[in-house]
């Protein structure tokens, strides 16, 4: 029979396993979307979830868990892309295709090059990927990132201005 | 059917919600969304087949290690025997932060440090042993939902009480908090913050409101908490501890 302490620890392990089973697929899909390689996505999924389980109650709340997962996974994977760490595989990470719904955005290319993305701070990167790659409208993106629509618009404008200069566009 | 298909995050919510999803009507009639969901389910199967079994142990080990670290701060156990003296430090919201001031009829927090067989109340700003065991006593003038948090010099809030649940502990009047919190042995300032809200509130949201956009520093920990950032009707009390090793 478990002692009380052991039972508590066992419950904790079970809770972690259950939450990982429930939310792991969303993390994995997000990481695969941004990293493009299954092995990198697998490692990133583990790393992201290690960050998430530091706050188990946040994962247990289904209403707020997904936006939080989106933010943590996006930032983590963009950091991986930016830093190019992980056994030198960063250099081989693919560029990101723009979403069809992002066609209205005045971006001068159909892909978002890693080198262009890496020129911007993490918050701006998250907005650019959300708007251009995920095709999210400003309202949904603001809710996911926990910022105002105005902040989304301002950061996207900042990104587009800079990207056009980098790409030699207008 | 909506003109525009839902985003990937919206489809993630749809998968999590199951039959109760508000998108059910759209996705059941949309071939494009059906194909996207099928692809998402394939990736979920790949996760469960390849990723989950290969990484679960590492995730559980990391979670357990983090939990042990937290438990160095908070060692929940049976309620200990009666305490000794108390020092109330009260701050009432909606008024300028009168941190660590006398009773105002809102919320009172007493921090007791274990010394030998007894305990003594700590004055705000007082030096305590960096590995001291602390206990807490609360006085809530009216019924509210209580969180006791700690703020360390890195600017991180940690939940001390209640250890489980999401809305805070229902309290009213004088309450001895069960269990004790053991400081982690590191020197530097730490602040114990009690927040009581009229209804259930998430501690992480309260911590974020208290933290705001302030730069994290020891000065931030030593400064009175920005009680005005909390929801209307919330009351706050805090005690600053100067940990000495």
XYZ file of C-alpha atoms in Angstrom:
415
model
C 0.000 0.000 0.000
C 1.201 3.471 -0.758
C 2.018 5.816 2.026
C 0.168 9.109 1.822
C 3.215 10.867 0.362
C 3.783 8.163 -2.248
C 0.115 8.215 -3.188
C 0.280 11.957 -3.723
C 3.363 11.594 -5.901
C 1.713 8.825 -7.908
C -1.355 10.998 -8.404
C 0.894 13.790 -9.634
C 2.595 11.512 -12.179
C -0.788 10.300 -13.365
C -2.039 13.850 -13.700
C 0.987 14.828 -15.766
C 0.530 11.777 -17.991
C -3.159 12.515 -18.505
C -2.590 16.173 -19.351
C 0.237 15.251 -21.703
C -2.019 12.741 -23.424
C -4.748 15.376 -23.733
C -2.738 18.410 -24.804
C 0.366 16.812 -26.289
C -1.123 16.484 -29.777
C -1.810 20.234 -29.968
C 1.758 20.976 -28.919
C 3.149 18.480 -31.411
C 1.064 19.855 -34.285
C 2.136 23.391 -33.481
C 5.802 22.437 -33.292
C 5.634 20.427 -36.492
C 3.907 23.335 -38.235
C 6.697 25.720 -37.283
C 9.716 23.421 -37.399
C 8.694 21.235 -40.321
C 10.630 18.181 -39.178
C 9.181 15.343 -37.117
C 12.277 14.702 -35.027
C 12.699 18.360 -34.152
C 8.987 18.626 -33.420
C 9.162 15.608 -31.125
C 12.003 17.097 -29.076
C 10.374 20.504 -29.041
C 7.090 18.994 -27.888
C 8.819 17.466 -24.901
C 10.594 20.724 -24.093
C 7.423 22.763 -24.416
C 5.501 20.394 -22.208
C 8.180 20.483 -19.549
C 7.600 24.234 -19.457
C 3.838 23.787 -19.352
C 3.738 21.244 -16.525
C 5.400 23.723 -14.204
C 1.903 25.157 -13.979
C -0.354 22.128 -13.965
C -3.451 24.005 -12.969
C -3.103 26.139 -16.088
C -3.217 23.009 -18.200
C -6.170 21.630 -16.320
C -8.315 24.623 -17.208
C -9.507 23.811 -20.709
C -10.836 27.329 -21.312
C -7.472 28.971 -21.023
C -5.072 26.127 -21.750
C -5.053 26.296 -25.541
C -4.142 29.967 -25.948
C -1.401 29.465 -23.398
C -0.146 26.335 -25.201
C -0.180 28.252 -28.489
C 1.917 31.056 -26.970
C 4.447 28.819 -25.246
C 4.845 26.455 -28.200
C 5.072 29.281 -30.727
C 7.677 31.191 -28.757
C 9.704 28.070 -28.068
C 9.758 26.943 -31.684
C 10.496 30.404 -33.010
C 13.382 30.569 -30.572
C 14.662 27.291 -31.986
C 14.394 28.653 -35.495
C 16.030 31.915 -34.546
C 18.861 30.479 -32.602
C 19.549 27.670 -35.013
C 20.621 25.510 -32.139
C 20.042 21.764 -31.894
C 22.905 19.956 -33.524
C 23.224 22.520 -36.252
C 19.868 21.612 -37.710
C 18.685 25.163 -37.374
C 20.324 26.091 -40.637
C 18.215 23.488 -42.404
C 14.923 24.572 -40.900
C 12.464 25.405 -43.645
C 10.965 28.768 -44.370
C 7.293 29.141 -43.537
C 4.629 29.217 -46.224
C 2.183 32.040 -45.972
C -1.433 31.115 -45.329
C -3.852 31.635 -48.205
C -5.912 33.860 -45.980
C -2.910 36.116 -45.506
C -3.132 37.228 -49.101
C -4.553 40.568 -48.135
C -1.437 41.387 -46.164
C 1.039 43.367 -48.227
C 3.914 40.945 -47.771
C 6.299 40.842 -50.726
C 6.752 37.072 -50.857
C 4.809 33.829 -50.506
C 7.131 32.449 -47.893
C 8.367 33.881 -44.669
C 12.106 33.370 -44.723
C 13.759 32.317 -41.486
C 16.463 34.898 -42.017
C 13.898 37.674 -42.299
C 11.982 36.477 -39.271
C 15.149 36.281 -37.207
C 15.724 40.021 -37.622
C 12.819 40.803 -35.326
C 12.168 40.456 -31.610
C 10.233 37.477 -30.259
C 6.958 39.342 -29.785
C 7.014 40.676 -33.332
C 7.900 37.251 -34.688
C 4.901 35.722 -32.939
C 2.591 38.319 -34.448
C 4.066 37.917 -37.929
C 3.751 34.143 -37.855
C 0.229 34.297 -36.450
C -0.984 36.756 -39.060
C 0.952 35.665 -42.124
C 1.610 31.967 -41.637
C -1.380 30.917 -39.537
C -3.686 33.366 -41.284
C -5.297 34.512 -38.058
C -7.260 37.726 -38.017
C -6.088 40.398 -35.649
C -8.790 39.772 -33.087
C -8.116 36.056 -32.776
C -4.382 36.607 -32.749
C -4.689 39.248 -30.033
C -6.693 36.825 -27.895
C -4.191 34.022 -28.419
C -1.184 36.165 -27.624
C -2.826 37.984 -24.748
C -2.284 41.443 -26.232
C -4.553 44.101 -27.668
C -5.627 44.254 -31.308
C -3.843 47.563 -31.530
C -0.622 45.909 -30.403
C -1.065 43.210 -33.024
C -1.623 45.800 -35.734
C 1.326 47.885 -34.612
C 3.723 44.948 -34.446
C 2.572 43.597 -37.781
C 3.059 46.977 -39.390
C 6.517 47.184 -37.841
C 7.325 43.739 -39.205
C 6.013 44.435 -42.689
C 7.887 47.714 -42.953
C 11.107 46.056 -41.892
C 10.595 42.957 -44.025
C 9.929 45.013 -47.140
C 13.131 46.906 -46.579
C 15.065 43.694 -46.052
C 13.598 42.150 -49.174
C 14.091 45.239 -51.240
C 10.375 45.667 -51.795
C 8.412 48.858 -51.797
C -21.894 27.425 -43.151
C -19.573 30.325 -42.364
C -17.861 31.900 -45.344
C -14.455 31.586 -43.768
C -13.090 28.345 -42.405
C -11.904 28.372 -38.800
C -8.241 28.839 -38.023
C -5.974 26.060 -36.810
C -6.236 27.238 -33.179
C -10.012 27.256 -33.548
C -9.895 23.684 -34.847
C -7.727 22.754 -31.872
C -10.478 24.083 -29.599
C -12.985 22.143 -31.661
C -11.086 18.893 -31.139
C -10.825 19.508 -27.428
C -14.491 20.411 -27.065
C -15.784 17.336 -28.897
C -19.499 17.226 -29.634
C -20.158 20.439 -27.723
C -18.003 22.472 -30.091
C -19.758 25.484 -31.618
C -17.933 24.718 -34.867
C -19.608 21.358 -35.276
C -22.132 22.733 -37.760
C -19.465 24.224 -39.994
C -16.912 21.448 -39.991
C -19.460 18.707 -40.563
C -20.509 20.419 -43.795
C -17.090 21.614 -44.969
C -14.883 19.274 -46.977
C -11.846 21.468 -46.462
C -12.232 21.482 -42.709
C -12.913 17.754 -42.690
C -9.621 17.206 -44.501
C -7.785 19.477 -42.062
C -9.297 17.643 -39.103
C -8.311 14.324 -40.619
C -4.745 15.548 -40.979
C -4.785 16.820 -37.390
C -6.050 13.461 -36.171
C -3.309 11.690 -38.093
C -0.744 13.828 -36.311
C -2.434 13.072 -32.987
C -2.090 9.368 -33.768
C 1.571 9.897 -34.605
C 2.009 11.728 -31.318
C 0.396 8.926 -29.319
C 2.254 6.232 -31.227
C 5.750 7.737 -31.352
C 6.161 10.884 -29.285
C 4.167 10.190 -26.138
C 5.763 6.853 -25.201
C 9.249 8.138 -25.992
C 8.995 11.368 -24.015
C 6.506 10.756 -21.204
C 9.087 9.612 -18.672
C 11.211 12.710 -19.258
C 8.196 14.989 -18.940
C 7.109 13.278 -15.725
C 10.623 13.439 -14.303
C 10.896 17.143 -15.074
C 7.489 17.793 -13.565
C 8.411 15.842 -10.441
C 11.684 17.731 -10.096
C 9.873 21.043 -10.395
C 7.313 19.900 -7.868
C 10.011 18.891 -5.410
C 11.531 22.335 -5.807
C 8.174 23.888 -5.025
C 7.722 21.609 -2.061
C 10.897 23.032 -0.600
C 8.877 26.182 -0.345
C 5.634 24.633 0.624
C 5.598 21.548 2.748
C 1.971 20.744 3.321
C 1.376 18.653 6.335
C -1.032 18.340 9.193
C -1.902 21.508 10.985
C 0.609 22.242 13.666
C -0.107 23.198 17.199
C -1.174 26.612 18.271
C 0.942 29.573 17.353
C 2.315 32.368 19.385
C 2.118 36.051 18.713
C 0.753 37.731 15.652
C 1.556 40.845 13.718
C -1.116 41.988 11.394
C -0.137 43.672 8.195
C -3.069 44.944 6.352
C -3.597 46.707 3.113
C -6.953 47.605 1.765
C -7.540 47.946 -1.930
C -9.142 50.929 -3.541
C -7.062 53.058 -1.241
C -3.435 53.977 -1.797
C -1.333 50.941 -0.962
C -0.813 51.093 2.773
C 1.351 48.043 2.768
C 2.102 46.470 6.094
C 0.015 49.070 7.851
C -2.240 48.381 10.809
C -5.672 46.824 10.698
C -8.070 48.501 8.316
C -10.895 46.037 8.477
C -10.030 44.359 5.180
C -7.598 41.500 5.163
C -4.993 40.654 7.745
C -1.974 38.434 7.268
C 0.237 37.180 10.033
C 3.449 35.368 9.180
C 4.835 33.220 11.953
C 8.332 31.805 11.971
C 8.961 28.572 13.792
C 11.478 28.937 16.597
C 12.131 25.887 18.696
C 8.889 24.569 20.047
C 7.043 27.785 19.404
C 6.527 30.415 16.774
C 6.792 34.159 16.647
C 5.175 36.715 14.410
C 7.436 38.412 11.897
C 7.395 42.138 11.327
C 7.485 43.203 7.699
C 11.060 43.753 6.584
C 12.456 41.670 9.402
C 15.367 39.332 8.780
C 14.587 35.637 9.014
C 16.647 32.519 8.527
C 16.824 31.678 4.824
C 15.590 28.164 5.568
C 12.969 29.114 8.133
C 9.640 27.339 8.386
C 6.712 29.714 8.162
C 3.066 29.485 9.063
C 0.262 31.857 8.216
C -2.791 33.234 9.895
C -5.445 35.192 8.089
C -8.245 37.469 9.208
C -10.818 38.280 6.553
C -13.415 40.839 7.563
C -15.912 39.386 5.102
C -16.267 36.136 3.202
C -13.849 35.947 0.280
C -11.623 33.616 -1.735
C -8.054 33.552 -0.506
C -4.729 32.999 -2.212
C -1.402 33.183 -0.402
C 1.484 33.703 -2.815
C 5.197 34.215 -2.442
C 7.221 36.596 -4.561
C 10.919 35.887 -4.882
C 13.751 38.139 -5.986
C 13.498 36.779 -9.535
C 10.009 38.214 -9.756
C 8.320 34.845 -9.800
C 5.115 34.351 -7.888
C 4.585 30.931 -6.366
C 1.323 29.634 -5.069
C 1.559 28.699 -1.396
C -2.054 28.244 -0.355
C -4.326 26.613 -1.256
C -2.099 23.981 -2.822
C -4.857 22.634 -5.050
C -7.879 24.006 -6.837
C -8.346 26.977 -9.100
C -10.538 29.552 -7.386
C -8.888 30.168 -4.031
C -9.897 28.987 -0.558
C -13.164 30.255 0.881
C -12.368 32.056 4.138
C -14.053 34.359 6.609
C -12.894 35.645 9.953
C -9.771 34.315 11.639
C -8.244 31.331 9.871
C -5.185 29.295 10.773
C -3.674 28.119 7.503
C -2.856 24.411 7.699
C 0.686 23.287 7.039
C 3.816 25.353 6.745
C 6.065 26.807 4.088
C 9.784 26.168 4.244
C 12.008 28.823 2.724
C 14.438 27.480 0.169
C 17.652 28.549 1.881
C 18.514 31.322 -0.570
C 19.267 34.759 0.791
C 17.481 37.872 -0.376
C 14.101 39.499 -0.111
C 10.885 37.571 -0.430
C 7.364 38.784 -0.014
C 4.387 36.839 1.239
C 1.238 38.211 -0.396
C -2.309 37.346 0.616
C -5.085 38.316 -1.765
C -8.760 37.798 -1.106
C -11.328 38.333 -3.844
C -15.119 38.518 -3.567
C -15.490 35.526 -5.894
C -13.309 32.756 -7.309
C -10.182 34.060 -9.025
C -7.201 32.444 -10.682
C -3.989 33.013 -8.773
C -1.901 33.307 -11.912
C -4.080 36.151 -13.162
C -3.794 37.906 -9.804
C -0.021 37.459 -9.858
C 0.172 38.873 -13.368
C -1.866 41.897 -12.300
C 0.388 42.497 -9.325
C 3.489 42.119 -11.427
C 2.264 44.287 -14.262
C 5.075 45.453 -16.485
C 7.458 46.248 -13.672
C 11.094 45.356 -14.108
C 12.042 42.505 -11.860
C 14.505 43.419 -9.168
C 14.955 43.193 -5.440
C 13.537 46.711 -5.251
C 10.350 45.421 -6.866
C 10.041 42.775 -4.163
C 10.676 45.304 -1.419
C 8.214 47.863 -2.789
C 4.580 47.700 -1.698
C 2.522 45.554 -4.090
C 0.438 47.443 -6.597
C -2.841 46.584 -4.971
C -4.751 48.951 -7.223
C -4.104 46.593 -10.141
C -6.268 43.893 -8.584
C -9.952 43.389 -9.365
C -12.503 45.597 -7.666
C -13.366 44.427 -4.203
C -10.162 42.482 -3.711
C -8.210 42.941 -0.506
C -4.511 42.433 -0.061
C -2.037 42.086 2.756
C 1.649 41.364 2.520
C 4.752 40.843 4.596
C 8.304 41.385 3.393
C 10.925 38.904 4.576
C 14.649 39.534 4.380
C 16.148 36.064 4.157
C 19.587 35.741 5.725
C 21.700 32.638 5.268
